Amino acid sequence: MQVRTILRILGLLVALFSSTLLPPIGIALYYNDGGAGAFFFAFLLSLLIGFLLWYPNQSFRRDLKTREGFVIVVMFWVVLASVGAIPFWMPDEFTLSFTDSMFESFSALTTTGATILTGIDELPHSYRFYRQQLQWFGGMGIIVLAVAILPLLGIGGMQLFRAETPGPMKDNKMTPRIADTAKHLWYIYLGLTLACAFFYWLAGMSVFDAVGHSFSTVAIGGFSTHDASLGYYDSGWINLVCIVFLLIAGVNFALHFGAVRGKTIRGYLYDPELRAFLLIQFVLMLICAFTLAVLQWHDDILSSISHGAFQAVSIATTAGFTTDNYSVWPVFLPVLLIFASFIGGSAGSTGGGLKVIRVLLLFRQGVRELNRLVHPRGVFSVKYGNRPLPDRVVQAVWGFFAAYALVFVFIMLAFITTGLDDYSAFGATAATLNNLGPGLGAVASNFQDVSTVGKWVAILAMLFGRLEVFTLLVLFTPTFWRG
């Protein structure tokens, strides 16, 4: 294990991350909201931590193998989210406990969107901006992880992208080509963010809110600068902008990458996962809008359509924005939407959940087994598009699903142990493991009333969800450390 090489890389990451504390300082000075001091001290402390990790190990520049790759990926989120909690913990007019600071930072960077805060409208502008910015950087990290790194590590069926996704997918070790892929992904991500902010502003948001919400929309995070989330605006146009950009961000960024590099939309037209993703979202929108309209949940049909369509996409893509308290919606809708979050967005997107491609392959594997029952001697294959998949990929998807289910059960039991009722514990597990944010029952709005131990369980669940379960789980196996 190249420990000192890993420490050097982490030091550089933390030092680079410290620069993200500069924009909130500028916001604090512009609005004179009293937050500049806390962010400045957090900046200096982050820079010092990065320097202390990097300086003693600066000469260690060895190639990283797959095993070190797992450690780097896990440490990326753990270390940066821990450093990201520093401004929340700094003593000033707005300060949180250590646990709450860690919860808010991990929730932001993993783009979960769960919060322990109330009275967000009264927070200093600098802290409101910082929360949104953390989600934005977390979203970019997710894309690089999903498109350029996880396929290299062979996580849960993502080997499929080695043949289709740009970057070092066929290499057996990490190379500078990851940096090249990441750079182009950054351009796409930044372009989508600027476009989203512009349309939010055009739809009626202030510049501050438009930028803040564009950060959390493209990252599929769900944090808002208002307690009422997008319901604060009560605007159909703002809801529409959000729906469109959530759907764009929920698409595999490798397709965006291919479209930009190849100057063609052909990749979109022939991608089975994209078709399945859009079909799922469309059906959910229809079900929610139709149910609300029939039961006259809102004053008029247009409101039912607007709220139903918006909430369906927001929850199903694991963004977690709200215009209405969906947890009290009639009949089966709240549970339907929570289950939809298990599917989540496409692989290689900023969405959470199992990912559409895995659910699609699980479905096709189920169909294959049914066909085998009818024709025991028949030869059937699981196809992605027109290409038969190796059994290894299908087995990896089943393995991922089994690990996910096992982790879900343990986390739910842990939540129940901390004092949550069964319904709330199910909602809390789905909200954190799927990186969704709002849950059901006691955690429908926020996690403020969850116990201290429960919040640490939630942090662990967020990490499991963001790191695709296997990436974190593999570190607990003796084989990994003996390799």
CSV table of C-alpha atoms in Angstrom, one decimal:
chain,number,residue,atom,x,y,z
A,1,MET,CA,0.0,0.0,0.0
A,2,GLN,CA,1.5,3.3,-1.1
A,3,VAL,CA,0.5,5.2,2.1
A,4,ARG,CA,2.7,8.2,1.6
A,5,THR,CA,1.7,8.6,-2.0
A,6,ILE,CA,-1.9,8.6,-0.8
A,7,LEU,CA,-1.2,11.2,1.9
A,8,ARG,CA,0.5,13.4,-0.7
A,9,ILE,CA,-2.6,13.2,-2.9
A,10,LEU,CA,-4.9,13.9,0.0
A,11,GLY,CA,-2.8,16.9,1.0
A,12,LEU,CA,-3.1,18.4,-2.5
A,13,LEU,CA,-6.9,17.7,-2.5
A,14,VAL,CA,-7.4,19.4,0.9
A,15,ALA,CA,-5.2,22.4,-0.1
A,16,LEU,CA,-7.2,22.7,-3.4
A,17,PHE,CA,-10.4,22.4,-1.4
A,18,SER,CA,-9.4,25.3,0.8
A,19,SER,CA,-9.8,27.6,-2.1
A,20,THR,CA,-13.5,26.9,-2.2
A,21,LEU,CA,-13.8,28.8,1.1
A,22,LEU,CA,-12.8,32.0,-0.6
A,23,PRO,CA,-16.1,32.7,-2.5
A,24,PRO,CA,-18.1,32.5,0.8
A,25,ILE,CA,-15.7,35.1,2.2
A,26,GLY,CA,-16.5,37.4,-0.7
A,27,ILE,CA,-20.3,36.8,-0.2
A,28,ALA,CA,-20.0,37.5,3.5
A,29,LEU,CA,-18.2,40.8,2.8
A,30,TYR,CA,-20.6,41.8,0.1
A,31,TYR,CA,-23.7,41.3,2.3
A,32,ASN,CA,-21.8,42.2,5.5
A,33,ASP,CA,-23.5,39.2,7.2
A,34,GLY,CA,-20.8,38.5,9.8
A,35,GLY,CA,-19.5,35.2,8.4
A,36,ALA,CA,-16.2,36.4,6.9
A,37,GLY,CA,-14.2,35.6,10.0
A,38,ALA,CA,-15.3,32.0,10.3
A,39,PHE,CA,-14.7,31.3,6.7
A,40,PHE,CA,-11.3,33.0,6.7
A,41,PHE,CA,-10.1,30.9,9.7
A,42,ALA,CA,-11.5,27.8,8.1
A,43,PHE,CA,-9.6,28.6,5.0
A,44,LEU,CA,-6.3,29.0,6.9
A,45,LEU,CA,-6.9,25.8,8.9
A,46,SER,CA,-7.8,23.8,5.7
A,47,LEU,CA,-4.7,25.1,4.0
A,48,LEU,CA,-2.5,24.2,7.0
A,49,ILE,CA,-4.0,20.6,7.1
A,50,GLY,CA,-3.3,20.2,3.4
A,51,PHE,CA,0.3,21.5,3.7
A,52,LEU,CA,1.0,19.1,6.7
A,53,LEU,CA,-0.3,16.2,4.7
A,54,TRP,CA,1.6,17.1,1.5
A,55,TYR,CA,4.9,18.5,2.6
A,56,PRO,CA,6.5,15.4,4.3
A,57,ASN,CA,5.4,13.3,1.4
A,58,GLN,CA,5.9,15.6,-1.6
A,59,SER,CA,8.6,13.4,-3.2
A,60,PHE,CA,6.4,10.2,-3.2
A,61,ARG,CA,5.0,10.0,-6.7
A,62,ARG,CA,4.5,6.4,-7.5
A,63,ASP,CA,1.8,4.9,-9.7
A,64,LEU,CA,-1.4,3.9,-7.9
A,65,LYS,CA,-2.8,0.4,-8.4
A,66,THR,CA,-6.4,-0.6,-8.0
A,67,ARG,CA,-6.1,-1.2,-4.2
A,68,GLU,CA,-4.9,2.3,-3.6
A,69,GLY,CA,-7.7,3.6,-5.9
A,70,PHE,CA,-10.3,2.3,-3.5
A,71,VAL,CA,-8.6,4.0,-0.5
A,72,ILE,CA,-8.2,7.3,-2.4
A,73,VAL,CA,-11.9,7.3,-3.5
A,74,VAL,CA,-13.1,6.7,0.1
A,75,MET,CA,-10.7,9.1,1.7
A,76,PHE,CA,-11.7,11.8,-0.9
A,77,TRP,CA,-15.2,11.9,0.5
A,78,VAL,CA,-14.3,11.3,4.2
A,79,VAL,CA,-11.5,13.8,4.4
A,80,LEU,CA,-13.0,16.6,2.2
A,81,ALA,CA,-16.4,16.3,3.9
A,82,SER,CA,-14.7,16.5,7.3
A,83,VAL,CA,-12.7,19.6,6.3
A,84,GLY,CA,-15.9,21.0,4.8
A,85,ALA,CA,-17.5,20.9,8.2
A,86,ILE,CA,-15.0,23.4,9.7
A,87,PRO,CA,-17.0,26.6,8.8
A,88,PHE,CA,-20.2,25.2,10.4
A,89,TRP,CA,-18.2,24.4,13.6
A,90,MET,CA,-16.4,27.8,13.8
A,91,PRO,CA,-17.7,29.9,16.8
A,92,ASP,CA,-19.6,32.9,15.6
A,93,GLU,CA,-23.2,34.1,15.4
A,94,PHE,CA,-24.0,30.9,13.5
A,95,THR,CA,-22.4,27.7,14.8
A,96,LEU,CA,-23.4,24.1,15.0
A,97,SER,CA,-22.3,21.2,17.2
A,98,PHE,CA,-19.6,18.9,15.9
A,99,THR,CA,-22.1,16.2,14.9
A,100,ASP,CA,-24.4,18.6,13.2
A,101,SER,CA,-21.5,20.2,11.4
A,102,MET,CA,-20.3,16.8,10.1
A,103,PHE,CA,-23.9,15.8,9.1
A,104,GLU,CA,-24.5,19.0,7.1
A,105,SER,CA,-21.1,18.8,5.4
A,106,PHE,CA,-21.4,15.1,4.5
A,107,SER,CA,-25.0,15.6,3.3
A,108,ALA,CA,-23.9,18.5,1.1
A,109,LEU,CA,-20.8,16.9,-0.4
A,110,THR,CA,-22.5,13.5,-1.1
A,111,THR,CA,-25.4,15.5,-2.6
A,112,THR,CA,-27.8,13.8,-0.2
A,113,GLY,CA,-29.7,17.0,0.6
A,114,ALA,CA,-30.8,16.0,4.1
A,115,THR,CA,-30.4,18.8,6.7
A,116,ILE,CA,-30.6,19.4,10.4
A,117,LEU,CA,-31.2,23.1,9.8
A,118,THR,CA,-34.4,25.2,10.2
A,119,GLY,CA,-34.7,28.9,9.7
A,120,ILE,CA,-32.6,28.7,6.5
A,121,ASP,CA,-34.1,32.0,5.2
A,122,GLU,CA,-32.6,33.8,8.2
A,123,LEU,CA,-29.1,32.3,7.8
A,124,PRO,CA,-26.2,34.6,6.7
A,125,HIS,CA,-25.9,34.7,2.9
A,126,SER,CA,-22.4,33.3,3.1
A,127,TYR,CA,-23.5,30.1,4.8
A,128,ARG,CA,-26.5,29.7,2.5
A,129,PHE,CA,-24.1,30.0,-0.5
A,130,TYR,CA,-21.6,27.6,1.1
A,131,ARG,CA,-24.1,24.8,1.5
A,132,GLN,CA,-25.1,25.1,-2.2
A,133,GLN,CA,-21.5,25.3,-3.3
A,134,LEU,CA,-20.6,22.2,-1.4
A,135,GLN,CA,-23.2,20.3,-3.2
A,136,TRP,CA,-22.0,21.6,-6.5
A,137,PHE,CA,-18.4,20.4,-5.9
A,138,GLY,CA,-19.7,17.1,-4.6
A,139,GLY,CA,-21.7,16.6,-7.8
A,140,MET,CA,-18.7,17.1,-9.9
A,141,GLY,CA,-16.7,14.6,-7.8
A,142,ILE,CA,-19.5,12.1,-8.3
A,143,ILE,CA,-19.3,12.4,-12.1
A,144,VAL,CA,-15.6,11.9,-12.2
A,145,LEU,CA,-16.0,9.0,-9.8
A,146,ALA,CA,-18.8,7.4,-11.8
A,147,VAL,CA,-17.5,8.0,-15.3
A,148,ALA,CA,-13.7,7.8,-14.9
A,149,ILE,CA,-12.9,5.8,-11.8
A,150,LEU,CA,-15.6,3.3,-10.7
A,151,PRO,CA,-15.5,1.5,-14.1
A,152,LEU,CA,-11.8,1.1,-13.7
A,153,LEU,CA,-12.3,-0.5,-10.3
A,154,GLY,CA,-15.1,-2.7,-11.6
A,155,ILE,CA,-17.8,-1.7,-9.1
A,156,GLY,CA,-21.1,-3.6,-9.3
A,157,GLY,CA,-21.4,-4.1,-13.0
A,158,MET,CA,-19.9,-0.8,-14.1
A,159,GLN,CA,-17.3,-2.8,-16.0
A,160,LEU,CA,-19.8,-2.3,-18.8
A,161,PHE,CA,-18.6,1.2,-19.4
A,162,ARG,CA,-15.0,0.2,-20.0
A,163,ALA,CA,-15.9,-0.3,-23.6
A,164,GLU,CA,-18.2,2.7,-24.0
A,165,THR,CA,-17.1,5.4,-21.6
A,166,PRO,CA,-14.3,7.9,-22.5
A,167,GLY,CA,-11.2,7.8,-20.2
A,168,PRO,CA,-8.8,5.1,-19.0
A,169,MET,CA,-11.4,2.3,-18.9
A,170,LYS,CA,-9.2,-0.4,-20.4
A,171,ASP,CA,-6.1,0.4,-18.3
A,172,ASN,CA,-5.1,-1.7,-15.3
A,173,LYS,CA,-3.9,1.3,-13.4
A,174,MET,CA,-4.7,5.0,-12.9
A,175,THR,CA,-3.2,7.2,-15.6
A,176,PRO,CA,-3.2,10.9,-16.4
A,177,ARG,CA,-6.0,10.2,-18.9
A,178,ILE,CA,-8.4,10.4,-16.0
A,179,ALA,CA,-7.3,14.1,-15.6
A,180,ASP,CA,-8.1,14.7,-19.3
A,181,THR,CA,-11.5,13.1,-19.0
A,182,ALA,CA,-12.2,15.0,-15.8
A,183,LYS,CA,-11.3,18.3,-17.5
A,184,HIS,CA,-13.9,17.8,-20.3
A,185,LEU,CA,-16.5,16.7,-17.8
A,186,TRP,CA,-15.9,19.9,-15.8
A,187,TYR,CA,-16.6,22.0,-18.9
A,188,ILE,CA,-19.9,20.2,-19.5
A,189,TYR,CA,-20.9,20.4,-15.9
A,190,LEU,CA,-20.0,24.1,-15.7
A,191,GLY,CA,-21.9,24.9,-18.9
A,192,LEU,CA,-25.0,23.1,-17.6
A,193,THR,CA,-24.8,25.1,-14.3
A,194,LEU,CA,-24.5,28.4,-16.1
A,195,ALA,CA,-27.5,27.6,-18.3
A,196,CYS,CA,-29.5,26.5,-15.4
A,197,ALA,CA,-28.7,29.7,-13.4
A,198,PHE,CA,-29.7,31.8,-16.4
A,199,PHE,CA,-33.1,30.1,-16.8
A,200,TYR,CA,-33.8,30.3,-13.1
A,201,TRP,CA,-33.1,34.0,-13.2
A,202,LEU,CA,-35.2,34.3,-16.3
A,203,ALA,CA,-38.1,32.5,-14.5
A,204,GLY,CA,-38.0,35.0,-11.6
A,205,MET,CA,-35.3,34.1,-9.1
A,206,SER,CA,-32.8,36.7,-7.8
A,207,VAL,CA,-29.2,36.2,-9.0
A,208,PHE,CA,-28.2,34.9,-5.6
A,209,ASP,CA,-30.9,32.3,-5.5
A,210,ALA,CA,-30.6,31.4,-9.2
A,211,VAL,CA,-26.9,30.6,-8.8
A,212,GLY,CA,-27.5,28.7,-5.5
A,213,HIS,CA,-30.2,26.6,-6.9
A,214,SER,CA,-28.4,25.9,-10.2
A,215,PHE,CA,-25.6,24.4,-8.0
A,216,SER,CA,-27.9,22.0,-6.2
A,217,THR,CA,-30.0,21.2,-9.3
A,218,VAL,CA,-27.2,20.2,-11.6
A,219,ALA,CA,-25.6,18.3,-8.7
A,220,ILE,CA,-29.1,16.7,-8.0
A,221,GLY,CA,-28.5,17.7,-4.4
A,222,GLY,CA,-31.7,19.3,-3.3
A,223,PHE,CA,-30.4,22.0,-0.9
A,224,SER,CA,-32.2,25.3,-1.1
A,225,THR,CA,-31.7,28.8,0.1
A,226,HIS,CA,-35.2,28.7,1.6
A,227,ASP,CA,-36.9,26.5,4.2
A,228,ALA,CA,-39.8,26.0,1.8
A,229,SER,CA,-37.4,24.8,-1.0
A,230,LEU,CA,-38.8,25.7,-4.4
A,231,GLY,CA,-42.2,25.9,-2.9
A,232,TYR,CA,-41.1,29.3,-1.7
A,233,TYR,CA,-41.6,30.7,-5.2
A,234,ASP,CA,-44.9,29.1,-6.1
A,235,SER,CA,-43.9,29.3,-9.8
A,236,GLY,CA,-44.8,26.8,-12.5
A,237,TRP,CA,-42.0,28.2,-14.7
A,238,ILE,CA,-39.3,27.7,-12.0
A,239,ASN,CA,-40.7,24.1,-11.5
A,240,LEU,CA,-40.4,23.5,-15.2
A,241,VAL,CA,-36.8,24.7,-15.3
A,242,CYS,CA,-35.9,22.5,-12.4
A,243,ILE,CA,-37.6,19.4,-14.0
A,244,VAL,CA,-35.7,19.9,-17.3
A,245,PHE,CA,-32.3,20.3,-15.7
A,246,LEU,CA,-32.8,17.5,-13.3
A,247,LEU,CA,-33.6,15.2,-16.2
A,248,ILE,CA,-30.5,16.4,-18.0
A,249,ALA,CA,-28.3,15.9,-14.9
A,250,GLY,CA,-29.9,12.5,-14.4
A,251,VAL,CA,-28.5,11.3,-17.7
A,252,ASN,CA,-25.1,9.5,-17.9
A,253,PHE,CA,-22.5,12.3,-18.4
A,254,ALA,CA,-20.6,9.9,-20.7
A,255,LEU,CA,-23.4,10.5,-23.2
A,256,HIS,CA,-23.0,14.3,-22.8
A,257,PHE,CA,-19.3,13.9,-23.2
A,258,GLY,CA,-19.7,11.8,-26.3
A,259,ALA,CA,-22.2,14.3,-27.8
A,260,VAL,CA,-19.8,17.2,-27.2
A,261,ARG,CA,-16.7,15.5,-28.4
A,262,GLY,CA,-18.4,13.8,-31.4
A,263,LYS,CA,-20.8,16.7,-32.1
A,264,THR,CA,-23.7,14.3,-32.5
A,265,ILE,CA,-26.7,13.3,-30.5
A,266,ARG,CA,-26.6,9.7,-31.8
A,267,GLY,CA,-25.5,8.4,-28.5
A,268,TYR,CA,-28.7,9.7,-26.8
A,269,LEU,CA,-30.9,8.1,-29.4
A,270,TYR,CA,-29.6,4.6,-29.1
A,271,ASP,CA,-28.9,4.3,-25.4
A,272,PRO,CA,-31.1,1.8,-23.7
A,273,GLU,CA,-30.5,3.2,-20.2
A,274,LEU,CA,-31.6,6.7,-21.3
A,275,ARG,CA,-34.8,5.4,-22.8
A,276,ALA,CA,-35.6,3.5,-19.6
A,277,PHE,CA,-34.8,6.5,-17.5
A,278,LEU,CA,-37.1,8.8,-19.4
A,279,LEU,CA,-39.9,6.2,-19.5
A,280,ILE,CA,-39.7,5.8,-15.7
A,281,GLN,CA,-39.8,9.5,-15.1
A,282,PHE,CA,-42.7,10.0,-17.6
A,283,VAL,CA,-44.8,7.2,-16.0
A,284,LEU,CA,-44.2,8.6,-12.5
A,285,MET,CA,-45.2,12.1,-13.5
A,286,LEU,CA,-48.4,10.8,-15.0
A,287,ILE,CA,-49.3,8.7,-12.0
A,288,CYS,CA,-48.7,11.5,-9.5
A,289,ALA,CA,-50.4,14.3,-11.5
A,290,PHE,CA,-53.4,12.1,-12.3
A,291,THR,CA,-53.8,10.9,-8.7
A,292,LEU,CA,-53.6,14.4,-7.3
A,293,ALA,CA,-56.0,15.8,-10.0
A,294,VAL,CA,-58.6,13.0,-9.5
A,295,LEU,CA,-58.5,13.4,-5.7
A,296,GLN,CA,-58.6,17.2,-6.0
A,297,TRP,CA,-55.6,17.5,-3.7
A,298,HIS,CA,-55.0,21.1,-5.0
A,299,ASP,CA,-57.3,23.9,-5.9
A,300,ASP,CA,-57.1,23.3,-9.7
A,301,ILE,CA,-56.0,20.7,-12.1
A,302,LEU,CA,-53.0,22.7,-13.3
A,303,SER,CA,-51.6,22.9,-9.8
A,304,SER,CA,-52.0,19.2,-9.4
A,305,ILE,CA,-50.1,18.6,-12.6
A,306,SER,CA,-47.4,21.1,-11.7
A,307,HIS,CA,-46.8,19.7,-8.2
A,308,GLY,CA,-47.2,16.1,-9.2
A,309,ALA,CA,-44.8,16.2,-12.1
A,310,PHE,CA,-42.3,18.3,-10.2
A,311,GLN,CA,-42.3,16.1,-7.1
A,312,ALA,CA,-42.1,12.9,-9.1
A,313,VAL,CA,-39.0,14.0,-11.0
A,314,SER,CA,-37.4,15.6,-7.9
A,315,ILE,CA,-37.8,12.4,-5.7
A,316,ALA,CA,-37.2,9.9,-8.5
A,317,THR,CA,-33.9,11.5,-9.5
A,318,THR,CA,-33.0,11.7,-5.8
A,319,ALA,CA,-32.8,15.5,-5.8
A,320,GLY,CA,-35.2,16.0,-3.0
A,321,PHE,CA,-36.5,19.5,-3.8
A,322,THR,CA,-40.0,20.1,-2.6
A,323,THR,CA,-42.9,22.3,-3.6
A,324,ASP,CA,-45.3,20.5,-1.3
A,325,ASN,CA,-45.1,18.1,1.6
A,326,TYR,CA,-45.2,14.9,-0.4
A,327,SER,CA,-45.1,12.8,2.7
A,328,VAL,CA,-48.7,13.6,3.4
A,329,TRP,CA,-50.0,13.1,-0.1
A,330,PRO,CA,-52.9,10.7,-0.5
A,331,VAL,CA,-52.9,6.9,-0.8
A,332,PHE,CA,-49.8,5.3,-2.1
A,333,LEU,CA,-47.9,8.3,-3.6
A,334,PRO,CA,-45.4,8.9,-0.8
A,335,VAL,CA,-44.3,5.3,-0.7
A,336,LEU,CA,-44.3,5.1,-4.5
A,337,LEU,CA,-41.9,8.1,-4.7
A,338,ILE,CA,-39.6,6.7,-2.0
A,339,PHE,CA,-39.4,3.4,-3.9
A,340,ALA,CA,-38.8,5.3,-7.2
A,341,SER,CA,-35.7,6.9,-5.5
A,342,PHE,CA,-34.3,3.3,-5.2
A,343,ILE,CA,-33.9,3.4,-9.0
A,344,GLY,CA,-32.5,6.9,-9.0
A,345,GLY,CA,-30.6,8.4,-12.0
A,346,SER,CA,-28.5,6.9,-14.7
A,347,ALA,CA,-25.1,5.5,-14.0
A,348,GLY,CA,-22.5,8.2,-14.6
A,349,SER,CA,-25.0,10.9,-13.5
A,350,THR,CA,-25.1,13.0,-10.3
A,351,GLY,CA,-28.2,11.0,-9.2
A,352,GLY,CA,-28.3,8.5,-6.4
A,353,GLY,CA,-30.0,5.1,-6.0
A,354,LEU,CA,-29.2,1.8,-7.5
A,355,LYS,CA,-29.0,3.4,-11.0
A,356,VAL,CA,-31.3,2.7,-13.9
A,357,ILE,CA,-28.8,0.5,-15.8
A,358,ARG,CA,-28.6,-1.9,-12.8
A,359,VAL,CA,-32.3,-2.1,-12.4
A,360,LEU,CA,-32.7,-2.7,-16.2
A,361,LEU,CA,-30.2,-5.5,-16.1
A,362,LEU,CA,-31.8,-7.1,-13.0
A,363,PHE,CA,-35.1,-7.0,-14.9
A,364,ARG,CA,-33.7,-8.6,-18.0
A,365,GLN,CA,-31.9,-11.3,-15.9
A,366,GLY,CA,-35.3,-12.0,-14.3
A,367,VAL,CA,-36.9,-12.4,-17.7
A,368,ARG,CA,-34.1,-14.7,-18.7
A,369,GLU,CA,-34.6,-17.0,-15.7
A,370,LEU,CA,-38.4,-17.1,-16.5
A,371,ASN,CA,-37.5,-18.1,-20.1
A,372,ARG,CA,-35.2,-20.8,-18.8
A,373,LEU,CA,-38.0,-22.3,-16.7
A,374,VAL,CA,-40.2,-22.6,-19.7
A,375,HIS,CA,-37.3,-23.8,-22.0
A,376,PRO,CA,-34.7,-25.5,-19.8
A,377,ARG,CA,-32.5,-26.4,-22.7
A,378,GLY,CA,-32.7,-23.0,-24.3
A,379,VAL,CA,-29.8,-20.6,-24.6
A,380,PHE,CA,-30.7,-17.1,-23.5
A,381,SER,CA,-28.5,-14.1,-23.0
A,382,VAL,CA,-28.9,-10.7,-21.2
A,383,LYS,CA,-28.4,-8.0,-23.8
A,384,TYR,CA,-27.6,-4.3,-23.4
A,385,GLY,CA,-28.7,-2.7,-26.6
A,386,ASN,CA,-28.0,-5.4,-29.2
A,387,ARG,CA,-24.9,-6.7,-27.5
A,388,PRO,CA,-25.0,-9.8,-25.2
A,389,LEU,CA,-23.3,-9.1,-21.9
A,390,PRO,CA,-20.8,-11.4,-20.2
A,391,ASP,CA,-22.2,-13.3,-17.3
A,392,ARG,CA,-19.5,-11.6,-15.1
A,393,VAL,CA,-21.2,-8.2,-15.5
A,394,VAL,CA,-24.7,-9.7,-14.7
A,395,GLN,CA,-23.2,-11.5,-11.7
A,396,ALA,CA,-21.6,-8.2,-10.5
A,397,VAL,CA,-25.0,-6.4,-10.7
A,398,TRP,CA,-26.6,-9.2,-8.7
A,399,GLY,CA,-23.7,-9.0,-6.2
A,400,PHE,CA,-24.2,-5.3,-5.9
A,401,PHE,CA,-27.9,-5.6,-5.3
A,402,ALA,CA,-27.4,-8.2,-2.6
A,403,ALA,CA,-24.8,-6.0,-0.9
A,404,TYR,CA,-27.1,-3.0,-1.2
A,405,ALA,CA,-30.0,-4.9,0.3
A,406,LEU,CA,-27.9,-6.2,3.2
A,407,VAL,CA,-26.5,-2.7,4.0
A,408,PHE,CA,-30.0,-1.3,3.8
A,409,VAL,CA,-31.3,-3.8,6.4
A,410,PHE,CA,-28.4,-3.1,8.8
A,411,ILE,CA,-28.8,0.6,8.5
A,412,MET,CA,-32.5,0.5,9.0
A,413,LEU,CA,-32.1,-1.7,12.1
A,414,ALA,CA,-29.5,0.8,13.4
A,415,PHE,CA,-31.9,3.7,12.9
A,416,ILE,CA,-34.6,1.8,14.8
A,417,THR,CA,-32.1,1.1,17.6
A,418,THR,CA,-31.4,4.9,18.0
A,419,GLY,CA,-35.1,5.5,18.7
A,420,LEU,CA,-36.8,6.1,15.3
A,421,ASP,CA,-40.1,4.3,14.6
A,422,ASP,CA,-40.2,1.7,11.9
A,423,TYR,CA,-41.8,3.9,9.3
A,424,SER,CA,-39.4,6.8,9.9
A,425,ALA,CA,-36.4,4.4,10.0
A,426,PHE,CA,-37.4,3.1,6.6
A,427,GLY,CA,-37.7,6.6,5.3
A,428,ALA,CA,-34.4,7.7,6.8
A,429,THR,CA,-32.5,4.7,5.4
A,430,ALA,CA,-34.0,5.3,1.9
A,431,ALA,CA,-33.3,9.1,2.1
A,432,THR,CA,-29.6,8.6,3.1
A,433,LEU,CA,-28.6,5.4,1.3
A,434,ASN,CA,-30.2,6.7,-1.9
A,435,ASN,CA,-28.7,10.2,-1.4
A,436,LEU,CA,-32.3,11.5,-1.6
A,437,GLY,CA,-32.6,13.9,1.4
A,438,PRO,CA,-36.2,14.1,2.6
A,439,GLY,CA,-37.6,10.8,4.0
A,440,LEU,CA,-40.9,9.8,5.6
A,441,GLY,CA,-42.4,10.2,9.1
A,442,ALA,CA,-40.1,12.0,11.5
A,443,VAL,CA,-37.5,12.8,8.8
A,444,ALA,CA,-39.9,14.0,6.1
A,445,SER,CA,-38.6,17.6,6.5
A,446,ASN,CA,-35.3,17.4,8.3
A,447,PHE,CA,-33.1,15.3,10.6
A,448,GLN,CA,-33.1,17.8,13.4
A,449,ASP,CA,-34.9,15.5,15.9
A,450,VAL,CA,-32.7,12.4,15.1
A,451,SER,CA,-30.4,11.5,18.0
A,452,THR,CA,-26.7,12.1,17.8
A,453,VAL,CA,-26.0,8.4,17.2
A,454,GLY,CA,-28.7,8.4,14.5
A,455,LYS,CA,-27.0,11.2,12.7
A,456,TRP,CA,-23.7,9.3,12.6
A,457,VAL,CA,-25.6,6.3,11.2
A,458,ALA,CA,-27.0,8.7,8.6
A,459,ILE,CA,-23.5,9.9,7.7
A,460,LEU,CA,-22.4,6.3,7.2
A,461,ALA,CA,-25.4,5.6,5.1
A,462,MET,CA,-24.7,8.6,2.9
A,463,LEU,CA,-21.1,7.4,2.3
A,464,PHE,CA,-22.3,3.9,1.4
A,465,GLY,CA,-24.8,5.3,-1.1
A,466,ARG,CA,-22.4,7.8,-2.6
A,467,LEU,CA,-19.6,5.3,-2.9
A,468,GLU,CA,-21.7,2.6,-4.6
A,469,VAL,CA,-21.6,0.3,-1.5
A,470,PHE,CA,-18.8,-1.9,-2.7
A,471,THR,CA,-16.2,0.8,-2.7
A,472,LEU,CA,-16.6,1.3,1.1
A,473,LEU,CA,-17.5,-2.3,1.9
A,474,VAL,CA,-14.3,-3.7,0.3
A,475,LEU,CA,-12.2,-1.9,2.9
A,476,PHE,CA,-13.7,-4.1,5.6
A,477,THR,CA,-12.6,-7.3,4.0
A,478,PRO,CA,-9.4,-9.1,5.2
A,479,THR,CA,-8.5,-10.0,1.6
A,480,PHE,CA,-8.2,-6.3,0.7
A,481,TRP,CA,-5.5,-5.7,3.3
A,482,ARG,CA,-3.6,-8.9,2.6
A,483,GLY,CA,-3.4,-8.2,-1.1
